[in-house]
Structures are given as structure tokens and as C-alpha cells.
Amino acid sequence: MEKSQGELRIVIVDDHQLFREGVKRILEMEENFKVVGEGADGEDAFRMVEEHKPDIILMDINMPHVNGVSAAEKIVSISSKTRIIMLSIHDDEEYVYRTLRAGASGYLLKEMGTSDLVEAVRVVASGGAYIHPKVTGKLIEEFRRLSEQEGAAERNGSPEDGNVADPKIIESLTRREREVLQLMAEGKSNRAIGEFLFISEKTVKNHVSSILQKLNVQDRTQAVVNSIKNGWVKL
């Protein structure tokens, strides 16, 4: 079957059929999303990738026969164009590190909302990375701890000029964009940011896009990490 222009071809692999069906219904409500295959384990994932050459594969981390991490490593080796979003019930940062090292570009908790799922697919399909906001908060806390250790070490020496970002970068953000960036650093999703600031989720997405462009980063995780490193947000 030929791919239509602008169409995103998606494969879902999870050993719980009801969960797969729910994810499929959500995705196929989007005009340019097309679920082209489904599977229940890692072996199915390999077959689906070879058969359908999907743009995105949504895959459970815990599957029979071949788990998601091992499957991701093989999928990356056989299809460089297929990008992987891992689905998990685990919010432990170690699971995230393992999947990212295996080649995944996204990590979603199964408690995700509809908007998180759709946003993750779009972000990853466009070349970015997406980590569930709840997990992002834990990763940021770990990064903060490591940064504080590095900062203590630097205070005993002299930091290089290259470690200091141009202050004009953060000054280019509007007041509202700085508020959104701060809330991103706190691990809030677009919907939660909108509710907190009393603005629409679409407006939040526009602010996030502007922030990424001004900070010259690919995704919100990079934006937050750079902002923490340069002291542009407070945690």
C-alpha cells in the first residue's frame, strides 16, 4: 500500500489487545495518522517494521519473548527511518535511560492523556524527542543534582567562558514564554500549563514552538536542560 502525502504510518505493539485498540482509536481520529499494523511482542514488531516500513512504532517496554529494549535495538539496526516511542508503566528514570540508549526517541507512561499521545507522535515524527512530563520531572531533578555537584567543583577552580550562555538568548523570550518555560521545567504538560496560566492548549503549543526556536533546540527536554544549566529557571 502506497503512502499518501503527509501521512504518518504507525505500528502499535503491546501484548494487551484492549490497550492497543484504545491507542489505535485515538490515533486514527487524527486526519493524517494511519495505523498500518499491530502486534503483541518483539517478534511481531520486527515483522511489522519489515512489512510496513512505518514512520513511528509505539511499543510496550515489557513484552513476552522479546522485550521492548531488545526490540528497539534491533529495529534501529534494520530500519533507520522508523522512530520508536516506548510505552511503559514505569516512571523510574533508569527505564528511560535504557530505552534511549537502545535508540528510542520517545517515552510515554501508559497513564498518558490523549493530547500527550498525539503530541508525542507528532514531535517524534518531526525529528524531536518526547518524554512524558512526569518522567521529565525526575530526569530534571537528577540533572539538577549533577549540575550542583559540577557547580561545587567549578567554584574550586575557574569555569571556562564557553560554559556561559549568551544572556541575549533568554532575553529574547517574552514574559509569557518565560512563564511557560518555567512550568515546562516543573514537568507540567501543555494541558496543565494552559490550565495554570488560563490559556488554551493551542496557545501553549505556540509558545513552546517559539521557545524551542529561540533557544535553538530540537525539543522541550533540551530546552529545559539548557535552561537549568544556565540558571534561566528555578527548581
PDB file of C-alpha atoms in Angstrom:
ATOM      1  CA  MET A   1       0.000   0.000   0.000  1.00  0.00           C
ATOM      2  CA  GLU A   2       1.438   3.357  -1.072  1.00  0.00           C
ATOM      3  CA  LYS A   3       1.861   6.117   1.458  1.00  0.00           C
ATOM      4  CA  SER A   4      -0.262   9.224   0.971  1.00  0.00           C
ATOM      5  CA  GLN A   5       1.427  12.611   1.057  1.00  0.00           C
ATOM      6  CA  GLY A   6       1.753  13.884   4.636  1.00  0.00           C
ATOM      7  CA  GLU A   7       0.520  10.594   6.091  1.00  0.00           C
ATOM      8  CA  LEU A   8       2.167   9.175   9.213  1.00  0.00           C
ATOM      9  CA  ARG A   9       2.276   5.381   9.167  1.00  0.00           C
ATOM     10  CA  ILE A  10       2.147   3.929  12.683  1.00  0.00           C
ATOM     11  CA  VAL A  11       2.553   0.449  14.173  1.00  0.00           C
ATOM     12  CA  ILE A  12       1.359  -0.409  17.707  1.00  0.00           C
ATOM     13  CA  VAL A  13       2.948  -3.315  19.580  1.00  0.00           C
ATOM     14  CA  ASP A  14       1.584  -4.276  23.002  1.00  0.00           C
ATOM     15  CA  ASP A  15       0.512  -7.607  24.450  1.00  0.00           C
ATOM     16  CA  HIS A  16      -2.748  -6.151  25.826  1.00  0.00           C
ATOM     17  CA  GLN A  17      -5.282  -6.071  22.994  1.00  0.00           C
ATOM     18  CA  LEU A  18      -7.694  -3.670  24.718  1.00  0.00           C
ATOM     19  CA  PHE A  19      -4.887  -1.165  25.266  1.00  0.00           C
ATOM     20  CA  ARG A  20      -3.830  -1.449  21.610  1.00  0.00           C
ATOM     21  CA  GLU A  21      -7.386  -0.867  20.452  1.00  0.00           C
ATOM     22  CA  GLY A  22      -7.728   2.215  22.650  1.00  0.00           C
ATOM     23  CA  VAL A  23      -4.478   3.715  21.343  1.00  0.00           C
ATOM     24  CA  LYS A  24      -5.492   2.934  17.766  1.00  0.00           C
ATOM     25  CA  ARG A  25      -8.857   4.680  18.150  1.00  0.00           C
ATOM     26  CA  ILE A  26      -7.175   7.813  19.499  1.00  0.00           C
ATOM     27  CA  LEU A  27      -4.559   7.928  16.757  1.00  0.00           C
ATOM     28  CA  GLU A  28      -6.961   7.327  13.895  1.00  0.00           C
ATOM     29  CA  MET A  29      -9.035  10.319  14.980  1.00  0.00           C
ATOM     30  CA  GLU A  30      -6.149  12.427  13.655  1.00  0.00           C
ATOM     31  CA  GLU A  31      -6.541  13.177   9.964  1.00  0.00           C
ATOM     32  CA  ASN A  32      -3.024  12.203   8.807  1.00  0.00           C
ATOM     33  CA  PHE A  33      -2.360   9.305  11.213  1.00  0.00           C
ATOM     34  CA  LYS A  34      -2.754   5.767   9.853  1.00  0.00           C
ATOM     35  CA  VAL A  35      -2.239   2.634  11.960  1.00  0.00           C
ATOM     36  CA  VAL A  36      -0.857   0.132   9.437  1.00  0.00           C
ATOM     37  CA  GLY A  37      -0.054  -2.762  11.774  1.00  0.00           C
ATOM     38  CA  GLU A  38      -0.446  -4.222  15.255  1.00  0.00           C
ATOM     39  CA  GLY A  39       1.493  -6.805  17.223  1.00  0.00           C
ATOM     40  CA  ALA A  40       1.797  -8.382  20.662  1.00  0.00           C
ATOM     41  CA  ASP A  41       5.546  -8.941  21.145  1.00  0.00           C
ATOM     42  CA  GLY A  42       9.023  -8.113  19.871  1.00  0.00           C
ATOM     43  CA  GLU A  43       8.895 -10.682  17.091  1.00  0.00           C
ATOM     44  CA  ASP A  44       5.692  -9.087  15.797  1.00  0.00           C
ATOM     45  CA  ALA A  45       7.429  -5.712  15.969  1.00  0.00           C
ATOM     46  CA  PHE A  46      10.249  -6.876  13.681  1.00  0.00           C
ATOM     47  CA  ARG A  47       7.774  -8.322  11.181  1.00  0.00           C
ATOM     48  CA  MET A  48       5.620  -5.180  11.201  1.00  0.00           C
ATOM     49  CA  VAL A  49       8.627  -2.928  10.619  1.00  0.00           C
ATOM     50  CA  GLU A  50       9.926  -5.015   7.730  1.00  0.00           C
ATOM     51  CA  GLU A  51       6.473  -5.356   6.176  1.00  0.00           C
ATOM     52  CA  HIS A  52       5.086  -1.834   6.589  1.00  0.00           C
ATOM     53  CA  LYS A  53       8.185   0.430   6.961  1.00  0.00           C
ATOM     54  CA  PRO A  54       6.305   2.642   9.460  1.00  0.00           C
ATOM     55  CA  ASP A  55       7.330   6.176  10.402  1.00  0.00           C
ATOM     56  CA  ILE A  56       6.536   5.510  14.069  1.00  0.00           C
ATOM     57  CA  ILE A  57       6.303   2.378  16.185  1.00  0.00           C
ATOM     58  CA  LEU A  58       4.623   2.612  19.590  1.00  0.00           C
ATOM     59  CA  MET A  59       5.914  -0.296  21.638  1.00  0.00           C
ATOM     60  CA  ASP A  60       5.451  -1.649  25.154  1.00  0.00           C
ATOM     61  CA  ILE A  61       8.662  -1.965  27.169  1.00  0.00           C
ATOM     62  CA  ASN A  62       7.511  -5.222  28.863  1.00  0.00           C
ATOM     63  CA  MET A  63       6.552  -7.847  26.288  1.00  0.00           C
ATOM     64  CA  PRO A  64       6.814 -11.653  26.096  1.00  0.00           C
ATOM     65  CA  HIS A  65       9.602 -13.371  24.127  1.00  0.00           C
ATOM     66  CA  VAL A  66      11.487 -10.168  23.231  1.00  0.00           C
ATOM     67  CA  ASN A  67      11.188  -7.096  25.457  1.00  0.00           C
ATOM     68  CA  GLY A  68      10.891  -3.531  24.194  1.00  0.00           C
ATOM     69  CA  VAL A  69      14.521  -2.548  24.832  1.00  0.00           C
ATOM     70  CA  SER A  70      15.925  -5.511  22.888  1.00  0.00           C
ATOM     71  CA  ALA A  71      13.347  -4.965  20.152  1.00  0.00           C
ATOM     72  CA  ALA A  72      14.288  -1.278  19.879  1.00  0.00           C
ATOM     73  CA  GLU A  73      17.961  -2.135  19.386  1.00  0.00           C
ATOM     74  CA  LYS A  74      17.143  -4.500  16.503  1.00  0.00           C
ATOM     75  CA  ILE A  75      14.582  -2.163  14.908  1.00  0.00           C
ATOM     76  CA  VAL A  76      17.145   0.658  14.809  1.00  0.00           C
ATOM     77  CA  SER A  77      19.560  -1.690  13.014  1.00  0.00           C
ATOM     78  CA  ILE A  78      17.039  -2.819  10.371  1.00  0.00           C
ATOM     79  CA  SER A  79      15.125   0.417   9.751  1.00  0.00           C
ATOM     80  CA  SER A  80      16.876   3.733  10.308  1.00  0.00           C
ATOM     81  CA  LYS A  81      13.759   5.675   9.236  1.00  0.00           C
ATOM     82  CA  THR A  82      11.402   4.148  11.815  1.00  0.00           C
ATOM     83  CA  ARG A  83      11.326   6.145  15.044  1.00  0.00           C
ATOM     84  CA  ILE A  84      10.401   4.438  18.304  1.00  0.00           C
ATOM     85  CA  ILE A  85       8.165   5.617  21.148  1.00  0.00           C
ATOM     86  CA  MET A  86       8.270   3.345  24.180  1.00  0.00           C
ATOM     87  CA  LEU A  87       5.155   2.749  26.275  1.00  0.00           C
ATOM     88  CA  SER A  88       5.590   1.886  29.943  1.00  0.00           C
ATOM     89  CA  ILE A  89       4.012   1.786  33.382  1.00  0.00           C
ATOM     90  CA  HIS A  90       7.411   2.618  34.920  1.00  0.00           C
ATOM     91  CA  ASP A  91       8.328   6.216  35.747  1.00  0.00           C
ATOM     92  CA  ASP A  92      11.816   5.282  37.004  1.00  0.00           C
ATOM     93  CA  GLU A  93      14.490   7.258  35.131  1.00  0.00           C
ATOM     94  CA  GLU A  94      16.600   4.096  34.686  1.00  0.00           C
ATOM     95  CA  TYR A  95      13.968   2.695  32.308  1.00  0.00           C
ATOM     96  CA  VAL A  96      14.153   5.912  30.289  1.00  0.00           C
ATOM     97  CA  TYR A  97      17.957   5.766  30.074  1.00  0.00           C
ATOM     98  CA  ARG A  98      17.800   2.145  28.887  1.00  0.00           C
ATOM     99  CA  THR A  99      15.278   2.871  26.140  1.00  0.00           C
ATOM    100  CA  LEU A 100      17.060   5.989  24.921  1.00  0.00           C
ATOM    101  CA  ARG A 101      20.361   4.113  24.776  1.00  0.00           C
ATOM    102  CA  ALA A 102      18.580   1.417  22.761  1.00  0.00           C
ATOM    103  CA  GLY A 103      17.559   4.009  20.169  1.00  0.00           C
ATOM    104  CA  ALA A 104      14.059   5.117  21.206  1.00  0.00           C
ATOM    105  CA  SER A 105      13.066   8.751  20.596  1.00  0.00           C
ATOM    106  CA  GLY A 106      10.126   8.853  23.000  1.00  0.00           C
ATOM    107  CA  TYR A 107       8.971   7.508  26.354  1.00  0.00           C
ATOM    108  CA  LEU A 108       5.310   7.622  27.384  1.00  0.00           C
ATOM    109  CA  LEU A 109       3.665   6.380  30.551  1.00  0.00           C
ATOM    110  CA  LYS A 110       0.518   4.359  29.947  1.00  0.00           C
ATOM    111  CA  GLU A 111      -1.395   6.804  32.141  1.00  0.00           C
ATOM    112  CA  MET A 112      -0.914   9.373  29.364  1.00  0.00           C
ATOM    113  CA  GLY A 113      -3.712  11.607  28.193  1.00  0.00           C
ATOM    114  CA  THR A 114      -4.958  11.742  24.612  1.00  0.00           C
ATOM    115  CA  SER A 115      -3.184  15.041  23.932  1.00  0.00           C
ATOM    116  CA  ASP A 116       0.128  13.653  25.272  1.00  0.00           C
ATOM    117  CA  LEU A 117      -0.086  10.666  22.915  1.00  0.00           C
ATOM    118  CA  VAL A 118      -0.849  12.750  19.841  1.00  0.00           C
ATOM    119  CA  GLU A 119       1.783  15.356  20.707  1.00  0.00           C
ATOM    120  CA  ALA A 120       4.430  12.676  21.264  1.00  0.00           C
ATOM    121  CA  VAL A 121       3.790  11.128  17.845  1.00  0.00           C
ATOM    122  CA  ARG A 122       3.971  14.494  16.099  1.00  0.00           C
ATOM    123  CA  VAL A 123       7.132  15.598  17.935  1.00  0.00           C
ATOM    124  CA  VAL A 124       8.985  12.342  17.324  1.00  0.00           C
ATOM    125  CA  ALA A 125       7.840  12.157  13.687  1.00  0.00           C
ATOM    126  CA  SER A 126       9.256  15.650  13.108  1.00  0.00           C
ATOM    127  CA  GLY A 127      12.680  14.580  14.388  1.00  0.00           C
ATOM    128  CA  GLY A 128      12.410  15.580  18.038  1.00  0.00           C
ATOM    129  CA  ALA A 129      12.283  13.599  21.269  1.00  0.00           C
ATOM    130  CA  TYR A 130       9.375  13.329  23.688  1.00  0.00           C
ATOM    131  CA  ILE A 131       9.479  12.165  27.287  1.00  0.00           C
ATOM    132  CA  HIS A 132       6.321  12.040  29.413  1.00  0.00           C
ATOM    133  CA  PRO A 133       6.204  15.196  31.593  1.00  0.00           C
ATOM    134  CA  LYS A 134       6.023  13.166  34.810  1.00  0.00           C
ATOM    135  CA  VAL A 135       9.235  11.342  33.932  1.00  0.00           C
ATOM    136  CA  THR A 136      10.854  14.528  32.666  1.00  0.00           C
ATOM    137  CA  GLY A 137      10.493  15.982  36.159  1.00  0.00           C
ATOM    138  CA  LYS A 138      12.517  13.101  37.618  1.00  0.00           C
ATOM    139  CA  LEU A 139      15.189  13.392  34.929  1.00  0.00           C
ATOM    140  CA  ILE A 140      15.437  17.124  35.552  1.00  0.00           C
ATOM    141  CA  GLU A 141      15.824  16.557  39.303  1.00  0.00           C
ATOM    142  CA  GLU A 142      18.686  14.157  38.621  1.00  0.00           C
ATOM    143  CA  PHE A 143      20.257  16.628  36.197  1.00  0.00           C
ATOM    144  CA  ARG A 144      19.914  19.358  38.801  1.00  0.00           C
ATOM    145  CA  ARG A 145      21.699  17.209  41.380  1.00  0.00           C
ATOM    146  CA  LEU A 146      24.563  16.515  38.981  1.00  0.00           C
ATOM    147  CA  SER A 147      24.736  20.200  37.998  1.00  0.00           C
ATOM    148  CA  GLU A 148      25.025  21.228  41.629  1.00  0.00           C
ATOM    149  CA  GLN A 149      27.916  18.810  42.048  1.00  0.00           C
ATOM    150  CA  GLU A 150      29.614  20.233  38.964  1.00  0.00           C
ATOM    151  CA  GLY A 151      28.982  23.758  40.217  1.00  0.00           C
ATOM    152  CA  ALA A 152      30.638  22.980  43.550  1.00  0.00           C
ATOM    153  CA  ALA A 153      33.653  21.611  41.696  1.00  0.00           C
ATOM    154  CA  GLU A 154      33.833  24.679  39.450  1.00  0.00           C
ATOM    155  CA  ARG A 155      33.794  27.019  42.433  1.00  0.00           C
ATOM    156  CA  ASN A 156      37.101  25.487  43.426  1.00  0.00           C
ATOM    157  CA  GLY A 157      38.535  26.378  40.024  1.00  0.00           C
ATOM    158  CA  SER A 158      37.661  28.738  37.189  1.00  0.00           C
ATOM    159  CA  PRO A 159      34.855  27.930  34.805  1.00  0.00           C
ATOM    160  CA  GLU A 160      35.610  28.285  31.137  1.00  0.00           C
ATOM    161  CA  ASP A 161      33.981  31.123  29.220  1.00  0.00           C
ATOM    162  CA  GLY A 162      32.397  28.588  26.880  1.00  0.00           C
ATOM    163  CA  ASN A 163      30.206  27.325  29.713  1.00  0.00           C
ATOM    164  CA  VAL A 164      28.348  30.632  29.971  1.00  0.00           C
ATOM    165  CA  ALA A 165      25.468  31.089  27.526  1.00  0.00           C
ATOM    166  CA  ASP A 166      24.795  34.395  25.778  1.00  0.00           C
ATOM    167  CA  PRO A 167      22.322  36.272  28.049  1.00  0.00           C
ATOM    168  CA  LYS A 168      20.630  37.674  24.931  1.00  0.00           C
ATOM    169  CA  ILE A 169      19.142  34.216  24.314  1.00  0.00           C
ATOM    170  CA  ILE A 170      16.936  34.229  27.397  1.00  0.00           C
ATOM    171  CA  GLU A 171      16.250  37.954  26.961  1.00  0.00           C
ATOM    172  CA  SER A 172      14.711  37.168  23.571  1.00  0.00           C
ATOM    173  CA  LEU A 173      11.867  35.298  25.305  1.00  0.00           C
ATOM    174  CA  THR A 174       8.704  37.205  26.140  1.00  0.00           C
ATOM    175  CA  ARG A 175       7.408  37.312  29.713  1.00  0.00           C
ATOM    176  CA  ARG A 176       4.766  34.712  28.871  1.00  0.00           C
ATOM    177  CA  GLU A 177       7.339  32.438  27.192  1.00  0.00           C
ATOM    178  CA  ARG A 178       9.486  32.586  30.327  1.00  0.00           C
ATOM    179  CA  GLU A 179       6.472  31.572  32.399  1.00  0.00           C
ATOM    180  CA  VAL A 180       5.806  28.643  30.072  1.00  0.00           C
ATOM    181  CA  LEU A 181       9.489  27.620  30.177  1.00  0.00           C
ATOM    182  CA  GLN A 182       9.422  27.643  33.983  1.00  0.00           C
ATOM    183  CA  LEU A 183       6.343  25.413  34.032  1.00  0.00           C
ATOM    184  CA  MET A 184       7.946  23.089  31.472  1.00  0.00           C
ATOM    185  CA  ALA A 185      10.896  22.760  33.853  1.00  0.00           C
ATOM    186  CA  GLU A 186       8.470  21.753  36.601  1.00  0.00           C
ATOM    187  CA  GLY A 187       7.371  18.825  34.435  1.00  0.00           C
ATOM    188  CA  LYS A 188       3.930  20.147  33.502  1.00  0.00           C
ATOM    189  CA  SER A 189       2.255  19.027  30.268  1.00  0.00           C
ATOM    190  CA  ASN A 190       0.879  21.519  27.751  1.00  0.00           C
ATOM    191  CA  ARG A 191      -2.622  20.983  29.097  1.00  0.00           C
ATOM    192  CA  ALA A 192      -1.511  21.574  32.705  1.00  0.00           C
ATOM    193  CA  ILE A 193       0.391  24.715  31.673  1.00  0.00           C
ATOM    194  CA  GLY A 194      -2.708  26.035  29.911  1.00  0.00           C
ATOM    195  CA  GLU A 195      -4.881  25.402  32.962  1.00  0.00           C
ATOM    196  CA  PHE A 196      -2.341  27.082  35.258  1.00  0.00           C
ATOM    197  CA  LEU A 197      -1.990  30.175  33.056  1.00  0.00           C
ATOM    198  CA  PHE A 198      -5.665  30.266  31.963  1.00  0.00           C
ATOM    199  CA  ILE A 199      -4.767  29.994  28.268  1.00  0.00           C
ATOM    200  CA  SER A 200      -5.685  27.397  25.635  1.00  0.00           C
ATOM    201  CA  GLU A 201      -3.579  24.322  24.969  1.00  0.00           C
ATOM    202  CA  LYS A 202      -3.090  25.535  21.388  1.00  0.00           C
ATOM    203  CA  THR A 203      -1.658  28.814  22.693  1.00  0.00           C
ATOM    204  CA  VAL A 204       0.711  26.858  24.940  1.00  0.00           C
ATOM    205  CA  LYS A 205       1.904  24.821  21.933  1.00  0.00           C
ATOM    206  CA  ASN A 206       2.585  28.046  20.041  1.00  0.00           C
ATOM    207  CA  HIS A 207       4.624  29.383  22.973  1.00  0.00           C
ATOM    208  CA  VAL A 208       6.582  26.124  23.227  1.00  0.00           C
ATOM    209  CA  SER A 209       7.389  26.210  19.492  1.00  0.00           C
ATOM    210  CA  SER A 210       8.617  29.787  19.827  1.00  0.00           C
ATOM    211  CA  ILE A 211      10.744  28.877  22.861  1.00  0.00           C
ATOM    212  CA  LEU A 212      12.389  25.967  21.015  1.00  0.00           C
ATOM    213  CA  GLN A 213      13.174  28.196  18.061  1.00  0.00           C
ATOM    214  CA  LYS A 214      14.646  30.992  20.181  1.00  0.00           C
ATOM    215  CA  LEU A 215      16.735  28.607  22.283  1.00  0.00           C
ATOM    216  CA  ASN A 216      17.794  26.753  19.112  1.00  0.00           C
ATOM    217  CA  VAL A 217      16.904  23.296  20.444  1.00  0.00           C
ATOM    218  CA  GLN A 218      15.004  20.338  18.986  1.00  0.00           C
ATOM    219  CA  ASP A 219      12.595  19.521  21.803  1.00  0.00           C
ATOM    220  CA  ARG A 220      11.267  20.589  25.193  1.00  0.00           C
ATOM    221  CA  THR A 221      13.621  18.318  27.141  1.00  0.00           C
ATOM    222  CA  GLN A 222      16.660  20.019  25.616  1.00  0.00           C
ATOM    223  CA  ALA A 223      15.080  23.403  26.303  1.00  0.00           C
ATOM    224  CA  VAL A 224      14.599  22.584  29.980  1.00  0.00           C
ATOM    225  CA  VAL A 225      18.042  21.023  30.455  1.00  0.00           C
ATOM    226  CA  ASN A 226      19.777  24.028  28.844  1.00  0.00           C
ATOM    227  CA  SER A 227      17.693  26.420  30.924  1.00  0.00           C
ATOM    228  CA  ILE A 228      18.574  24.678  34.173  1.00  0.00           C
ATOM    229  CA  LYS A 229      22.242  24.569  33.225  1.00  0.00           C
ATOM    230  CA  ASN A 230      22.267  28.317  32.537  1.00  0.00           C
ATOM    231  CA  GLY A 231      20.158  29.281  35.539  1.00  0.00           C
ATOM    232  CA  TRP A 232      17.199  30.527  33.475  1.00  0.00           C
ATOM    233  CA  VAL A 233      14.618  28.582  35.523  1.00  0.00           C
ATOM    234  CA  LYS A 234      14.288  27.833  39.221  1.00  0.00           C
ATOM    235  CA  LEU A 235      13.510  24.432  40.707  1.00  0.00           C
TER     236      LEU A 235
END
